[in-house]
mmCIF file of N, CA and C in Angstrom:
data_model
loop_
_atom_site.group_PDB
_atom_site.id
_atom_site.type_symbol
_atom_site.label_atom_id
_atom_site.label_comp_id
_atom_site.label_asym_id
_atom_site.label_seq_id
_atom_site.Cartn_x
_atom_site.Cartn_y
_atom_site.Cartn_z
ATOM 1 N N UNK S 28 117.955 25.254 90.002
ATOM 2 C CA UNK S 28 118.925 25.527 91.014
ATOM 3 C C UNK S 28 120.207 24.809 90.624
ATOM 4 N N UNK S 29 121.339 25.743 90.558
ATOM 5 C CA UNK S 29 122.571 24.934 90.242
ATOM 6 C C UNK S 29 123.397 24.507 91.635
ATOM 7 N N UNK S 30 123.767 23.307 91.254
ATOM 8 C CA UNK S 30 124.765 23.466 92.671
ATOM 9 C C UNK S 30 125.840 22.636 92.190
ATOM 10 N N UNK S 31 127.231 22.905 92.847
ATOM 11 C CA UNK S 31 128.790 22.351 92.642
ATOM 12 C C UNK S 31 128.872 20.797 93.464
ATOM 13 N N UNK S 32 128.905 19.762 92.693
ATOM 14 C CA UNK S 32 129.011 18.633 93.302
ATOM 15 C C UNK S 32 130.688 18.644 93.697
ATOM 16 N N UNK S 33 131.374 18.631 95.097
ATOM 17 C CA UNK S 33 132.689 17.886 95.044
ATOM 18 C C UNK S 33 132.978 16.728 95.582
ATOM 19 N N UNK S 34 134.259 16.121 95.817
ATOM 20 C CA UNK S 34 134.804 15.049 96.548
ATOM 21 C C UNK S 34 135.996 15.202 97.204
ATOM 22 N N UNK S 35 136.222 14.680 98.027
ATOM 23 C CA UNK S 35 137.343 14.546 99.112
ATOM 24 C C UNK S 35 138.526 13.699 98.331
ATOM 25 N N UNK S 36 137.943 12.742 97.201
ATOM 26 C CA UNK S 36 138.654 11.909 96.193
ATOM 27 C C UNK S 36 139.578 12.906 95.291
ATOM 28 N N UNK S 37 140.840 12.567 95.052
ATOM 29 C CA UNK S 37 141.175 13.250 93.858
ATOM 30 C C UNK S 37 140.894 13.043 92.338
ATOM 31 N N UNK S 38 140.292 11.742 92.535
ATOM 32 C CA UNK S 38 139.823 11.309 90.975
ATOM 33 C C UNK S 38 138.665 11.790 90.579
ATOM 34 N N UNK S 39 137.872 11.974 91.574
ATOM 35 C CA UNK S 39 136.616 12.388 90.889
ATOM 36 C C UNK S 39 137.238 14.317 91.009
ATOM 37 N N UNK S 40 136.471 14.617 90.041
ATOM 38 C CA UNK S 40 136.719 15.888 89.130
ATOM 39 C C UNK S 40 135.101 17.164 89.518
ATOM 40 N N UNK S 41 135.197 18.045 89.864
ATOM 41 C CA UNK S 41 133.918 18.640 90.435
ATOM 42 C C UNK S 41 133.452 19.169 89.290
ATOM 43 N N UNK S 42 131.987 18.811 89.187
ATOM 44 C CA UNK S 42 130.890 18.732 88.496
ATOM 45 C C UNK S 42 129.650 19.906 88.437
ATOM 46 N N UNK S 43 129.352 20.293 87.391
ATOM 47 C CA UNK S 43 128.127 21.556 87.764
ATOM 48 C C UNK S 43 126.571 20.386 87.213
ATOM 49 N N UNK S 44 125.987 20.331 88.277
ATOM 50 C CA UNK S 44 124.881 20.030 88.377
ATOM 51 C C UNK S 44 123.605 20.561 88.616
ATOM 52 N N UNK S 45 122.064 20.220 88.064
ATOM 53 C CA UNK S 45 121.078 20.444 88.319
ATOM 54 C C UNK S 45 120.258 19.826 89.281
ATOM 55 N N UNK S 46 119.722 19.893 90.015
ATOM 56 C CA UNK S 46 118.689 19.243 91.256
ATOM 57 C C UNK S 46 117.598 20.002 91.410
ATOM 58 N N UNK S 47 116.034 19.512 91.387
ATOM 59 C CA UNK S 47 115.075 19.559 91.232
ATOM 60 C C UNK S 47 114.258 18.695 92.182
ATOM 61 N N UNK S 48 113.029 19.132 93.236
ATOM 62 C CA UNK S 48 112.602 18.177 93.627
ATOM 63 C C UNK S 48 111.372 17.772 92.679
ATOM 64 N N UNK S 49 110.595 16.553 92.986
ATOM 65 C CA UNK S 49 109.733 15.510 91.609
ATOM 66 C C UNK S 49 108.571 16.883 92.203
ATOM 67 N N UNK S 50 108.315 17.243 91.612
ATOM 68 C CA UNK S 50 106.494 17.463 91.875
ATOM 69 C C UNK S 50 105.333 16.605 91.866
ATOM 70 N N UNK S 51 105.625 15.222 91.456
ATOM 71 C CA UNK S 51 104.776 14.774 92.186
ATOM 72 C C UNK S 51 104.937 14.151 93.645
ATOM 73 N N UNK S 52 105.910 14.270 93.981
ATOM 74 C CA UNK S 52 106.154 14.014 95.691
ATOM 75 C C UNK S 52 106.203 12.586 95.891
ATOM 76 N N UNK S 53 106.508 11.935 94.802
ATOM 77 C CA UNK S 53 106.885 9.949 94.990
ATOM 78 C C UNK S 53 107.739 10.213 96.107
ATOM 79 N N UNK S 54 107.902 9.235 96.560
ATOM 80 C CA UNK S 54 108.746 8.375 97.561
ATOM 81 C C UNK S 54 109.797 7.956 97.742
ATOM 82 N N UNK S 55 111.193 7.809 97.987
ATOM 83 C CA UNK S 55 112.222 7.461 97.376
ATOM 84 C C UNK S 55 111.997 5.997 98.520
ATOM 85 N N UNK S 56 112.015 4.754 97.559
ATOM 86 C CA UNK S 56 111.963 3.371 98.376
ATOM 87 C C UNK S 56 112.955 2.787 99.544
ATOM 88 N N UNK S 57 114.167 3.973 99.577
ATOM 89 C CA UNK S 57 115.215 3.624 100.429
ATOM 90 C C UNK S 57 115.180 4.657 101.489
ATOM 91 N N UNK S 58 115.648 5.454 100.610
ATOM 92 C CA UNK S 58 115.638 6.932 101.716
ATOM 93 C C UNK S 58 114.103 7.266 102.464
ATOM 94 N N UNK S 59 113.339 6.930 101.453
ATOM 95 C CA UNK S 59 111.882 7.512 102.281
ATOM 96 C C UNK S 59 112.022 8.837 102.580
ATOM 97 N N UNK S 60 112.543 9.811 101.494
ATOM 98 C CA UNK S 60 112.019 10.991 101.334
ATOM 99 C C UNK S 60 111.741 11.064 99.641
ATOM 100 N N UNK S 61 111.435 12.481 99.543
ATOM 101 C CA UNK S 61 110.776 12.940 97.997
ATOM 102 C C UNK S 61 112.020 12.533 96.861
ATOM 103 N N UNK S 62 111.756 12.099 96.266
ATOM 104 C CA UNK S 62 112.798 11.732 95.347
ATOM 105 C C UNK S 62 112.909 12.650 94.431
ATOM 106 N N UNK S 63 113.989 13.008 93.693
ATOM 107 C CA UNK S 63 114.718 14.424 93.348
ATOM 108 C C UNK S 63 114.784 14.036 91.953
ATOM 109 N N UNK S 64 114.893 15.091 90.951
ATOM 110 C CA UNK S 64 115.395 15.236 89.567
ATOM 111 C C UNK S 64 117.163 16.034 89.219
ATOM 112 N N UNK S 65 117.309 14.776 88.313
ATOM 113 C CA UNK S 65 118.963 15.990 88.634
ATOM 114 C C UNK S 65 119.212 16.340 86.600
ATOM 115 N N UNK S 66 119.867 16.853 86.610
ATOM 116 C CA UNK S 66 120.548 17.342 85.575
ATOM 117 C C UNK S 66 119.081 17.641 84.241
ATOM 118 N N UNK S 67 119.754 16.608 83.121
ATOM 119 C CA UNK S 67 118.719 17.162 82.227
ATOM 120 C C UNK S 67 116.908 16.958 82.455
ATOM 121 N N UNK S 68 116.678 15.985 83.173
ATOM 122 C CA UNK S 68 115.745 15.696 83.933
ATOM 123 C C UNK S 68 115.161 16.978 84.617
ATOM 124 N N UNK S 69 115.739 17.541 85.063
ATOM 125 C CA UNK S 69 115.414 18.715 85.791
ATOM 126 C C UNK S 69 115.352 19.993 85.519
ATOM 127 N N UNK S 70 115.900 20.114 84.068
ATOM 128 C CA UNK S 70 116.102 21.519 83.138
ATOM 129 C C UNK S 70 114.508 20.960 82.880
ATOM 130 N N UNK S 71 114.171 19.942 81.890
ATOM 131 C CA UNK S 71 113.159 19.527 81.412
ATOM 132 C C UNK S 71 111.906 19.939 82.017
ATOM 133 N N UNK S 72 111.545 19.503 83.594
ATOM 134 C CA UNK S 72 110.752 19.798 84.334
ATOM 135 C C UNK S 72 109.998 21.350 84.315
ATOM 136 N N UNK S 73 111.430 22.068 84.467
ATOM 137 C CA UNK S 73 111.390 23.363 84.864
ATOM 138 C C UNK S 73 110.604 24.638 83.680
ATOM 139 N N UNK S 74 111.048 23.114 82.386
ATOM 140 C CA UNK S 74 110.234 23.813 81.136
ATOM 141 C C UNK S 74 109.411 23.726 81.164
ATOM 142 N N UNK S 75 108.857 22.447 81.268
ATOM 143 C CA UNK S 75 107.458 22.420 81.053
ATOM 144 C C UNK S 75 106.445 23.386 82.100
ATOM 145 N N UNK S 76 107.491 23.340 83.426
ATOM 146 C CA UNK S 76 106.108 24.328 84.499
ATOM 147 C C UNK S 76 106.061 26.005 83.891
ATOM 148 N N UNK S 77 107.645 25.991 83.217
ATOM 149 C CA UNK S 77 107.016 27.517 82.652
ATOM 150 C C UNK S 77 106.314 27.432 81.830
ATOM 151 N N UNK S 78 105.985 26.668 80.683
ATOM 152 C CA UNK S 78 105.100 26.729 79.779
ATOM 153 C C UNK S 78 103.386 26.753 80.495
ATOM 154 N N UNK S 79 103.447 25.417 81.128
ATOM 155 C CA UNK S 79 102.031 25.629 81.566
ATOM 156 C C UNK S 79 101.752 27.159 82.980
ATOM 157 N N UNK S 80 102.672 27.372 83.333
ATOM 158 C CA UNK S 80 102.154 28.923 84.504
ATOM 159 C C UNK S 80 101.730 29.813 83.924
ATOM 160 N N UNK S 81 100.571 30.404 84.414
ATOM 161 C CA UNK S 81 99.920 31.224 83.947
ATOM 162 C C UNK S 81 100.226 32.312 84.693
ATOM 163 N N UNK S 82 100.435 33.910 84.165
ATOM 164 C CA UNK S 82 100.711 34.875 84.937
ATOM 165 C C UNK S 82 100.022 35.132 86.330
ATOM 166 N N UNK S 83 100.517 35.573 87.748
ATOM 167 C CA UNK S 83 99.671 35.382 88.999
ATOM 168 C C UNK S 83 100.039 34.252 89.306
ATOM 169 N N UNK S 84 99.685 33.460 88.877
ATOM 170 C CA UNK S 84 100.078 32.126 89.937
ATOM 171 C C UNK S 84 101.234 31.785 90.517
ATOM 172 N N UNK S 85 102.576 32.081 90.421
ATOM 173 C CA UNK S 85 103.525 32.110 91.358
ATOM 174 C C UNK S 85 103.197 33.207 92.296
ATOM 175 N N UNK S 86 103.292 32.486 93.782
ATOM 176 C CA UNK S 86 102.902 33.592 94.438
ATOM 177 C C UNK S 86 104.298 34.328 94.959
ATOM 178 N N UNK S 87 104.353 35.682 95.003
ATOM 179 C CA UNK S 87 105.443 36.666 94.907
ATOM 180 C C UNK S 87 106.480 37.102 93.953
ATOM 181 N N UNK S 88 106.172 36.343 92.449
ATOM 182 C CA UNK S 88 106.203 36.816 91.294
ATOM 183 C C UNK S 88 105.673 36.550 90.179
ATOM 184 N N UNK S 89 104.468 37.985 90.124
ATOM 185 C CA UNK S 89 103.246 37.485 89.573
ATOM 186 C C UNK S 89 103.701 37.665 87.890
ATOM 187 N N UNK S 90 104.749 38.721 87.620
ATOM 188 C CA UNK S 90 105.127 38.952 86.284
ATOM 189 C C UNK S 90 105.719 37.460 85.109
ATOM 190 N N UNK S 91 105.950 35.846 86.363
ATOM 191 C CA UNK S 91 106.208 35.009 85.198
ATOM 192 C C UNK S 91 104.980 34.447 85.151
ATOM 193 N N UNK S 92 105.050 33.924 83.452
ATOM 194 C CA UNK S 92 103.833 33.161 83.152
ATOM 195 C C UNK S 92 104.264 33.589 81.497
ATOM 196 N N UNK S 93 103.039 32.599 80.950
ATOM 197 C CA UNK S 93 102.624 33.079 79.447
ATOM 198 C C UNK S 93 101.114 32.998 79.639
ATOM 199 N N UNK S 94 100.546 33.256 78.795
ATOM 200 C CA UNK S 94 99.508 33.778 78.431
ATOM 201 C C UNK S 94 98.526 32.804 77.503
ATOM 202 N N UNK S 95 98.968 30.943 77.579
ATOM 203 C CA UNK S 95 98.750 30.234 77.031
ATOM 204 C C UNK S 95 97.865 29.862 77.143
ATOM 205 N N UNK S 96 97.257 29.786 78.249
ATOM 206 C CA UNK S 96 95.830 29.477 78.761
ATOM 207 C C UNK S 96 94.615 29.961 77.572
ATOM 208 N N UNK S 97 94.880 31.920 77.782
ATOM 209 C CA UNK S 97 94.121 32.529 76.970
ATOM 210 C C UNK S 97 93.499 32.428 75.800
ATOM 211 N N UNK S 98 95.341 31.764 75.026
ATOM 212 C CA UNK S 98 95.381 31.812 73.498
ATOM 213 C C UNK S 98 94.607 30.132 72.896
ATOM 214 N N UNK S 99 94.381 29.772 74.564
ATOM 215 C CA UNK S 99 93.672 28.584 73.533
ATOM 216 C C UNK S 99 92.084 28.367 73.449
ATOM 217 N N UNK S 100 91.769 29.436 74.054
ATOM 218 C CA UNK S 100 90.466 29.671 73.828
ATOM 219 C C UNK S 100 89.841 30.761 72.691
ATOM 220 N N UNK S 101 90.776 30.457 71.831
ATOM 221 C CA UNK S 101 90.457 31.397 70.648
ATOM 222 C C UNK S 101 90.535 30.343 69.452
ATOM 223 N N UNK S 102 89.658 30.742 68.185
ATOM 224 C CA UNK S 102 89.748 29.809 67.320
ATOM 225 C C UNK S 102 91.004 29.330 66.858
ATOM 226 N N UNK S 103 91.190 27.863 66.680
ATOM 227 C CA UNK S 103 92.149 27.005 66.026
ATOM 228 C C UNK S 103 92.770 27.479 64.738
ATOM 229 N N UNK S 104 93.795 27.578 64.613
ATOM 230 C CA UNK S 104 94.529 28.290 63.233
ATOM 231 C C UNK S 104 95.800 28.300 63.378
ATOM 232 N N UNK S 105 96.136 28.222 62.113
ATOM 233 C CA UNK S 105 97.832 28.437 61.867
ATOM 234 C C UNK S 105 98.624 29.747 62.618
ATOM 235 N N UNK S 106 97.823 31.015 62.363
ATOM 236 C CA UNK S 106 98.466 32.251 62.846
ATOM 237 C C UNK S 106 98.544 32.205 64.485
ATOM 238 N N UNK S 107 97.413 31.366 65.416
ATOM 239 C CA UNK S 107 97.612 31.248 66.531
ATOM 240 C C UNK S 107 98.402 30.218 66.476
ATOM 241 N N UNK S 108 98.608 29.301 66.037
ATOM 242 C CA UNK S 108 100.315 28.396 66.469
ATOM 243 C C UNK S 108 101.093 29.048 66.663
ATOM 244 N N UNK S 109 101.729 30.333 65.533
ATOM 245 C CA UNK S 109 102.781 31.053 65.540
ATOM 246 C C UNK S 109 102.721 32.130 66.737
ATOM 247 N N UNK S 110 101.645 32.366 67.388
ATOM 248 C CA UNK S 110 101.671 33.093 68.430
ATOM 249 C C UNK S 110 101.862 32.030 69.790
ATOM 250 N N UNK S 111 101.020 31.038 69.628
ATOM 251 C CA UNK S 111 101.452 30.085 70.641
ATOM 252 C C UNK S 111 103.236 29.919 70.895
ATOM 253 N N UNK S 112 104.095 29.583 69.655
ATOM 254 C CA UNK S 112 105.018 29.516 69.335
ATOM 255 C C UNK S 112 106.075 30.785 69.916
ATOM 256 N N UNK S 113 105.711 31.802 70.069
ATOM 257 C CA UNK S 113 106.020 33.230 70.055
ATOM 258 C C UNK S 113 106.091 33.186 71.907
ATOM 259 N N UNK S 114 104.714 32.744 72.367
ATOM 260 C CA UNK S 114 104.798 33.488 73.587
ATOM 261 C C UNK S 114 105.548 32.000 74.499
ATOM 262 N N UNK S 115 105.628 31.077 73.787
ATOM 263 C CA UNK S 115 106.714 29.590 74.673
ATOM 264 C C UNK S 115 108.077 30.297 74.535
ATOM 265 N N UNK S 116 108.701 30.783 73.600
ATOM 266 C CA UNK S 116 109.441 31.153 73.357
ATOM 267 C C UNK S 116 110.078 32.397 74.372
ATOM 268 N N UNK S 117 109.040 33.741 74.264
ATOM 269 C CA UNK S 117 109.460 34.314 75.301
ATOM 270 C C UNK S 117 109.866 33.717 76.346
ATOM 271 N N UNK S 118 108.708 33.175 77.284
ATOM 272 C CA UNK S 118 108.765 32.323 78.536
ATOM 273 C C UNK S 118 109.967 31.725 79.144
ATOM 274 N N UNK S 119 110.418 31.095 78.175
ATOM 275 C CA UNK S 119 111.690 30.277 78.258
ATOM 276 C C UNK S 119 112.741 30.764 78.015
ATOM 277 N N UNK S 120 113.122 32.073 77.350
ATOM 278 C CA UNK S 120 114.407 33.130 77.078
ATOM 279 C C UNK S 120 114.288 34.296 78.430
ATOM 280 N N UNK S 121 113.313 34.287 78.891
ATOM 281 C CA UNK S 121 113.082 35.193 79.882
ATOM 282 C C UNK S 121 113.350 34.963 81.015
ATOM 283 N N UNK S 122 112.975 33.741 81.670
ATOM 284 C CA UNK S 122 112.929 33.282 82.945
ATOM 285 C C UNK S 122 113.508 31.705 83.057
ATOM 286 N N UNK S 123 114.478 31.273 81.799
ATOM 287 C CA UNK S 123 114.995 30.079 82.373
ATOM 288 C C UNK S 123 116.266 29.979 81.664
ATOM 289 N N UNK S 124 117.445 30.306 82.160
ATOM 290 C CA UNK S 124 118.748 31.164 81.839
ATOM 291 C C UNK S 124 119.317 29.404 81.499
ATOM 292 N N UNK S 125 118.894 28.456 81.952
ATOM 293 C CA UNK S 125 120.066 27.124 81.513
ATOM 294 C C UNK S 125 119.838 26.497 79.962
ATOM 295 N N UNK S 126 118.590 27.390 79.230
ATOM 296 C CA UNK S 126 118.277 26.616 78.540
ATOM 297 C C UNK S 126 118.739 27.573 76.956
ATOM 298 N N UNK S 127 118.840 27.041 75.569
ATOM 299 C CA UNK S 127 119.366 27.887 74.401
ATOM 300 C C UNK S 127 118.062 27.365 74.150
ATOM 301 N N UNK S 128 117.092 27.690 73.178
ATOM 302 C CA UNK S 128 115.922 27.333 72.828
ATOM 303 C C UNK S 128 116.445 27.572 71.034
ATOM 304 N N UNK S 129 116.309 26.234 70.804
ATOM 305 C CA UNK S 129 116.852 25.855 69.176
ATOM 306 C C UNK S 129 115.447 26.174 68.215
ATOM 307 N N UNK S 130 114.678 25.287 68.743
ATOM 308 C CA UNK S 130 112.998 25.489 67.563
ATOM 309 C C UNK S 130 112.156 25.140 68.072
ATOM 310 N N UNK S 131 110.900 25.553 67.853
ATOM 311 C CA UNK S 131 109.463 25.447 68.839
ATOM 312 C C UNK S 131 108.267 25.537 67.538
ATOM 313 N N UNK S 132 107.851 24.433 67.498
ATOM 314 C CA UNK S 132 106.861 24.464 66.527
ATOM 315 C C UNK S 132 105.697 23.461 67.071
ATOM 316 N N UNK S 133 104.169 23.812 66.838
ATOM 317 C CA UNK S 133 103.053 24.382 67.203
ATOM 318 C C UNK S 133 102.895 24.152 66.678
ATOM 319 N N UNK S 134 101.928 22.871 66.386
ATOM 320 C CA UNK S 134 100.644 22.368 65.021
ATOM 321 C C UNK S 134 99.481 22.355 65.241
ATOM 322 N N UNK S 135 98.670 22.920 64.768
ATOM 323 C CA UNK S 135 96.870 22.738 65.176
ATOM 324 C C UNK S 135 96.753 21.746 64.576
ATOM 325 N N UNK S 136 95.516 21.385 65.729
ATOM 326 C CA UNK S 136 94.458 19.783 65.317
ATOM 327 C C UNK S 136 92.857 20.388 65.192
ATOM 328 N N UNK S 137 92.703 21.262 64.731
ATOM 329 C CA UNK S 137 91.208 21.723 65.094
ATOM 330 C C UNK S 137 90.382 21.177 64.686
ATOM 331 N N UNK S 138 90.423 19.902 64.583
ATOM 332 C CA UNK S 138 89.547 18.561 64.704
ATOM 333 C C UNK S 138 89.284 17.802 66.531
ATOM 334 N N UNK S 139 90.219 18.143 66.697
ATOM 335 C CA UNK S 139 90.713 17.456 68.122
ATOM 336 C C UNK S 139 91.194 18.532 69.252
ATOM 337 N N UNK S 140 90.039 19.684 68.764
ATOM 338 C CA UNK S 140 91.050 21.107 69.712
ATOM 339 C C UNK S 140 91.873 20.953 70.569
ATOM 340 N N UNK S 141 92.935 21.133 69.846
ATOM 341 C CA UNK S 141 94.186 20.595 70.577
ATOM 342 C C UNK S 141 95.543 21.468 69.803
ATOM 343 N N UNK S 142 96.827 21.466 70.463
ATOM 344 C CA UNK S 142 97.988 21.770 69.775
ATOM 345 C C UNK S 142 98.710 20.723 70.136
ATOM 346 N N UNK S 143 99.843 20.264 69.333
ATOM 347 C CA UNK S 143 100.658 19.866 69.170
ATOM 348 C C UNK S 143 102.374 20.225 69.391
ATOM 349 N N UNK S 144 102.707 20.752 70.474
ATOM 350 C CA UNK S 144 104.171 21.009 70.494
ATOM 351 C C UNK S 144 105.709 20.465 70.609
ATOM 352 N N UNK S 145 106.122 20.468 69.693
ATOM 353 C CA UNK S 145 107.450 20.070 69.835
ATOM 354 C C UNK S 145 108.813 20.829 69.914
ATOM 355 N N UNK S 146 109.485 21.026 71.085
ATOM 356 C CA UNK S 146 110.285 21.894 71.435
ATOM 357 C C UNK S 146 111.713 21.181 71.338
ATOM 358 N N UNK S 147 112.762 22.184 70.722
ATOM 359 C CA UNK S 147 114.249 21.580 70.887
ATOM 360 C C UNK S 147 115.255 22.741 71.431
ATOM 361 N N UNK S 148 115.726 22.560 72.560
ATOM 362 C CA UNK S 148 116.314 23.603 73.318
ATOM 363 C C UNK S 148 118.035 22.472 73.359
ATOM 364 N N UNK S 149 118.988 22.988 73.866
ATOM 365 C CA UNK S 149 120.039 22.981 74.372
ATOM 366 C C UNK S 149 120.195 22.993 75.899
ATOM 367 N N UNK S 150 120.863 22.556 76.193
ATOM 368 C CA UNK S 150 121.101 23.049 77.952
ATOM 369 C C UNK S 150 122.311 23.138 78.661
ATOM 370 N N UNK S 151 123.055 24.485 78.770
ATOM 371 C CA UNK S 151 123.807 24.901 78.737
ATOM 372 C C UNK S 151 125.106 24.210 78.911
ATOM 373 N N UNK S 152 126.105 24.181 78.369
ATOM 374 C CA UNK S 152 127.330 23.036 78.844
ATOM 375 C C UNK S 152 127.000 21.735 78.290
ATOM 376 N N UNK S 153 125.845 21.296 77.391
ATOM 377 C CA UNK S 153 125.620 19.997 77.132
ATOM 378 C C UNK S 153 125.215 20.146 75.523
ATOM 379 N N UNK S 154 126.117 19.210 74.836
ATOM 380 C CA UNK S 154 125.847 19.580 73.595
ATOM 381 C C UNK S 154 124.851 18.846 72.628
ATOM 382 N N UNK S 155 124.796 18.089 73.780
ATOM 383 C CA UNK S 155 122.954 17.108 73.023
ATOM 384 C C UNK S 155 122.185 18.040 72.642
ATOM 385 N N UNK S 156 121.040 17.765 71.666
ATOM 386 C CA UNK S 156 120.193 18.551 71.736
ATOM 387 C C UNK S 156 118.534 18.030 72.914
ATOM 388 N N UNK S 157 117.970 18.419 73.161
ATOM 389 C CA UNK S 157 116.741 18.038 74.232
ATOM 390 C C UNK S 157 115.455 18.350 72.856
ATOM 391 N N UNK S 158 114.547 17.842 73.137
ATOM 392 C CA UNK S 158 113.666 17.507 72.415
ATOM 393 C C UNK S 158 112.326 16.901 73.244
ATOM 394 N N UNK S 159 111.333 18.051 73.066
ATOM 395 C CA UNK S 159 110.008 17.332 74.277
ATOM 396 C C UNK S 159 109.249 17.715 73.512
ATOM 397 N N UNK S 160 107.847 17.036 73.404
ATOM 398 C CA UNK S 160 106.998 17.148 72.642
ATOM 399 C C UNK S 160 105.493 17.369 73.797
ATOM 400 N N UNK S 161 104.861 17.919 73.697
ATOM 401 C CA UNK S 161 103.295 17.746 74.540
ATOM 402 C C UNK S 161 102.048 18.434 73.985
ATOM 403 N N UNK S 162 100.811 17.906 74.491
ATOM 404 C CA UNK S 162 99.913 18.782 73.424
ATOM 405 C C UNK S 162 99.141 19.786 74.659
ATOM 406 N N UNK S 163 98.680 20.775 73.640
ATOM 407 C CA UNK S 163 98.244 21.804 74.351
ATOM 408 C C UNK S 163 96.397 21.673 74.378
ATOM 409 N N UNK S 164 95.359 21.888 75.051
ATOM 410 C CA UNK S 164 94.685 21.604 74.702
ATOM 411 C C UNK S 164 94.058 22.171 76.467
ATOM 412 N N UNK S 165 92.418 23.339 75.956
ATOM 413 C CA UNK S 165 91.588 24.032 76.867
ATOM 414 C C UNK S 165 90.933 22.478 77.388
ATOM 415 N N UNK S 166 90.661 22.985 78.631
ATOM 416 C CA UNK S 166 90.254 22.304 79.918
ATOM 417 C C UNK S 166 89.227 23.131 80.266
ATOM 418 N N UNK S 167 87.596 22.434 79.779
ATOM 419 C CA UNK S 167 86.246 23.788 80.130
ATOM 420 C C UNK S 167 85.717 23.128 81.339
#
């Protein structure tokens, strides 16, 4: 969700910002409500829940998701990284417009059935690059 920060100040200069609430629902120690994610913090978030949603589970739009779940219950291999790789990729060009997605690479451990991902996206207006890493790995 984008929203326009302003001020009544003339010095401060109006700002395009991100705001996100935490999913895990902490506490804010002052305010004593849910404490919020803002900017790159909050692009970040938004990646990772598309990666892990599985199609259906948003309820009233069942068409987002990937299909990651599936692909990891198939044998460990290089050619499924590149499909792992393939369908993060969609996910994130499809349904999350703040982000440029730079490189996404997918290492098998099929010692440790597991993947390995390390993602480097952009986020729009910010010329850092973002860089998150997490492993993928079936839950029987």
């Amino acid at each position: 969700m984008a929203t326009t920060i302003t001020s009544n100040n003339p010095r401060i200069i109006s700002e395009r910002g991100y705001k996100d609430l935490d999913l895990n629902f902490n506490i804010h120690p002052v305010k004593k409500d849910v404490t919020k994610h803002v900017n790159e913090y909050a692009v970040i978030n938004s990646v990772k829940n598309l990666v892990s949603l599985n199609f259906f589970e948003k309820p009233f739009r069942p068409e987002i998701g990937s299909s990651l779940r599936s692909l990891l219950f198939e044998n460990i291999d290089t050619i499924l990284a590149s499909r792992i790789e393939r369908a993060i990729e969609e996910v994130i060009i499809n349904y999350e417009p703040r982000v440029s997605v730079s490189s996404i690479n997918a290492t098998a451990y099929p010692d440790e059935n597991r993947y390995n991902v390390t993602m480097t996206f952009f986020i729009i207006n910010n010329p850092n690059p973002v860089t998150i890493d997490f492993f993928l790995e079936r839950i029987r």
